[in-house]
Every structure is written in structure tokens, then in C-alpha cells.
PDB file of C-alpha atoms in Angstrom:
ATOM      1  CA  MET A   1     -20.249  24.037 -32.661  1.00  0.00           C
ATOM      2  CA  SER A   2     -23.101  22.218 -31.354  1.00  0.00           C
ATOM      3  CA  CYS A   3     -22.378  21.863 -27.661  1.00  0.00           C
ATOM      4  CA  ARG A   4     -23.399  18.937 -24.940  1.00  0.00           C
ATOM      5  CA  VAL A   5     -22.899  18.680 -21.069  1.00  0.00           C
ATOM      6  CA  ALA A   6     -21.688  15.932 -19.185  1.00  0.00           C
ATOM      7  CA  LEU A   7     -23.350  15.577 -15.690  1.00  0.00           C
ATOM      8  CA  PHE A   8     -21.626  13.404 -12.817  1.00  0.00           C
ATOM      9  CA  GLY A   9     -22.612  12.559  -9.535  1.00  0.00           C
ATOM     10  CA  SER A  10     -20.156  14.692  -7.638  1.00  0.00           C
ATOM     11  CA  THR A  11     -18.326  18.211  -8.275  1.00  0.00           C
ATOM     12  CA  GLN A  12     -15.211  16.079  -7.519  1.00  0.00           C
ATOM     13  CA  ARG A  13     -15.950  13.474 -10.307  1.00  0.00           C
ATOM     14  CA  ALA A  14     -16.827  16.440 -12.703  1.00  0.00           C
ATOM     15  CA  ILE A  15     -13.497  17.879 -12.013  1.00  0.00           C
ATOM     16  CA  ARG A  16     -11.516  14.950 -12.556  1.00  0.00           C
ATOM     17  CA  GLY A  17     -13.119  14.150 -15.712  1.00  0.00           C
ATOM     18  CA  GLU A  18     -12.399  17.759 -17.088  1.00  0.00           C
ATOM     19  CA  LYS A  19      -8.723  17.040 -16.010  1.00  0.00           C
ATOM     20  CA  ILE A  20      -8.676  13.641 -17.854  1.00  0.00           C
ATOM     21  CA  LEU A  21     -10.627  14.823 -21.019  1.00  0.00           C
ATOM     22  CA  LYS A  22      -7.945  17.920 -21.317  1.00  0.00           C
ATOM     23  CA  GLN A  23      -5.066  15.543 -20.646  1.00  0.00           C
ATOM     24  CA  ALA A  24      -6.473  13.446 -23.532  1.00  0.00           C
ATOM     25  CA  GLY A  25      -6.551  16.707 -25.846  1.00  0.00           C
ATOM     26  CA  PHE A  26     -10.276  17.432 -25.641  1.00  0.00           C
ATOM     27  CA  ALA A  27     -11.564  21.015 -25.451  1.00  0.00           C
ATOM     28  CA  VAL A  28     -13.709  21.036 -22.787  1.00  0.00           C
ATOM     29  CA  LEU A  29     -14.666  23.263 -19.782  1.00  0.00           C
ATOM     30  CA  ALA A  30     -16.238  22.932 -16.226  1.00  0.00           C
ATOM     31  CA  ILE A  31     -19.427  25.188 -16.140  1.00  0.00           C
ATOM     32  CA  PRO A  32     -22.346  25.501 -13.678  1.00  0.00           C
ATOM     33  CA  VAL A  33     -25.107  23.100 -14.754  1.00  0.00           C
ATOM     34  CA  PRO A  34     -27.470  24.842 -16.734  1.00  0.00           C
ATOM     35  CA  ARG A  35     -30.871  25.912 -15.182  1.00  0.00           C
ATOM     36  CA  HIS A  36     -32.884  23.761 -17.496  1.00  0.00           C
ATOM     37  CA  ILE A  37     -31.085  20.569 -16.496  1.00  0.00           C
ATOM     38  CA  ASN A  38     -31.677  19.418 -13.072  1.00  0.00           C
ATOM     39  CA  SER A  39     -28.448  17.673 -11.462  1.00  0.00           C
ATOM     40  CA  ASP A  40     -27.303  16.652  -7.862  1.00  0.00           C
ATOM     41  CA  CYS A  41     -23.965  18.154  -8.940  1.00  0.00           C
ATOM     42  CA  GLY A  42     -23.367  22.124  -9.703  1.00  0.00           C
ATOM     43  CA  ILE A  43     -20.662  21.243 -12.291  1.00  0.00           C
ATOM     44  CA  ALA A  44     -20.992  19.958 -15.895  1.00  0.00           C
ATOM     45  CA  ILE A  45     -18.562  19.456 -18.611  1.00  0.00           C
ATOM     46  CA  ARG A  46     -18.914  21.248 -21.952  1.00  0.00           C
ATOM     47  CA  LEU A  47     -18.255  19.567 -25.034  1.00  0.00           C
ATOM     48  CA  ASP A  48     -18.603  19.569 -28.731  1.00  0.00           C
ATOM     49  CA  SER A  49     -21.275  17.062 -29.589  1.00  0.00           C
ATOM     50  CA  LYS A  50     -18.778  15.853 -32.385  1.00  0.00           C
ATOM     51  CA  VAL A  51     -16.376  14.237 -29.902  1.00  0.00           C
ATOM     52  CA  GLU A  52     -18.959  13.090 -27.448  1.00  0.00           C
ATOM     53  CA  ALA A  53     -18.973   9.488 -27.806  1.00  0.00           C
ATOM     54  CA  GLU A  54     -15.170   9.529 -27.700  1.00  0.00           C
ATOM     55  CA  ALA A  55     -14.797  11.739 -24.659  1.00  0.00           C
ATOM     56  CA  VAL A  56     -17.686   9.338 -22.671  1.00  0.00           C
ATOM     57  CA  ARG A  57     -15.405   6.483 -23.842  1.00  0.00           C
ATOM     58  CA  VAL A  58     -12.269   7.891 -22.265  1.00  0.00           C
ATOM     59  CA  LEU A  59     -14.013   8.681 -19.121  1.00  0.00           C
ATOM     60  CA  ALA A  60     -15.663   5.287 -18.881  1.00  0.00           C
ATOM     61  CA  GLU A  61     -11.894   3.925 -19.256  1.00  0.00           C
ATOM     62  CA  ALA A  62     -11.098   6.040 -16.339  1.00  0.00           C
ATOM     63  CA  ASN A  63     -14.156   5.016 -14.305  1.00  0.00           C
ATOM     64  CA  LEU A  64     -15.631   8.283 -14.580  1.00  0.00           C
ATOM     65  CA  GLU A  65     -18.540   7.934 -16.876  1.00  0.00           C
ATOM     66  CA  PRO A  66     -21.103  10.469 -16.700  1.00  0.00           C
ATOM     67  CA  LYS A  67     -24.302   9.972 -15.133  1.00  0.00           C
ATOM     68  CA  SER A  68     -25.836  11.527 -18.372  1.00  0.00           C
ATOM     69  CA  VAL A  69     -25.343  14.187 -21.395  1.00  0.00           C
ATOM     70  CA  HIS A  70     -27.724  16.742 -22.552  1.00  0.00           C
ATOM     71  CA  ASP A  71     -27.934  19.406 -25.097  1.00  0.00           C
ATOM     72  CA  LEU A  72     -26.705  22.798 -23.778  1.00  0.00           C
ATOM     73  CA  GLU A  73     -29.678  24.614 -25.189  1.00  0.00           C
ATOM     74  CA  PRO A  74     -33.038  23.690 -23.956  1.00  0.00           C
TER      75      PRO A  74
END
């Protein structure tokens, strides 16, 4: 599984995003932001790259679009 991480502007938004995605049936997990990624928020959402576009769409519909999405591995 190729993983991506979605970054948000605050911890609260990341946690809300994780909850929304889980309720929508996505297998996601809130994780600490990897060291190789610079972020204002310390929490990211890990997701499978195969569902990235759909997950971002669901988040956007909830007004929680991530600031950016990155590869989990450097």
C-alpha cells in the first residue's frame, strides 16, 4: 500500500477530518507529521494513495480540505 499524508492548518481540523473520513468508510489514521515534512500542525492523516482524490473530495465537501498532501516516505 502506497501511503500519503494529508496536512491541515490545525490539530482540531486534522482530528475532524479523520472523523469525517472514517464515517465515510475510509481506512485512515491520525499520525504525527513525519519529520521530513514541515507543518504548522503536529497531526496528519495517513491514507492510501489509491483513495486520495476521493478522500480530498469528501473533506472539501465538509469545508475541511487539507492544506497539502505528501508522500509518507521521503
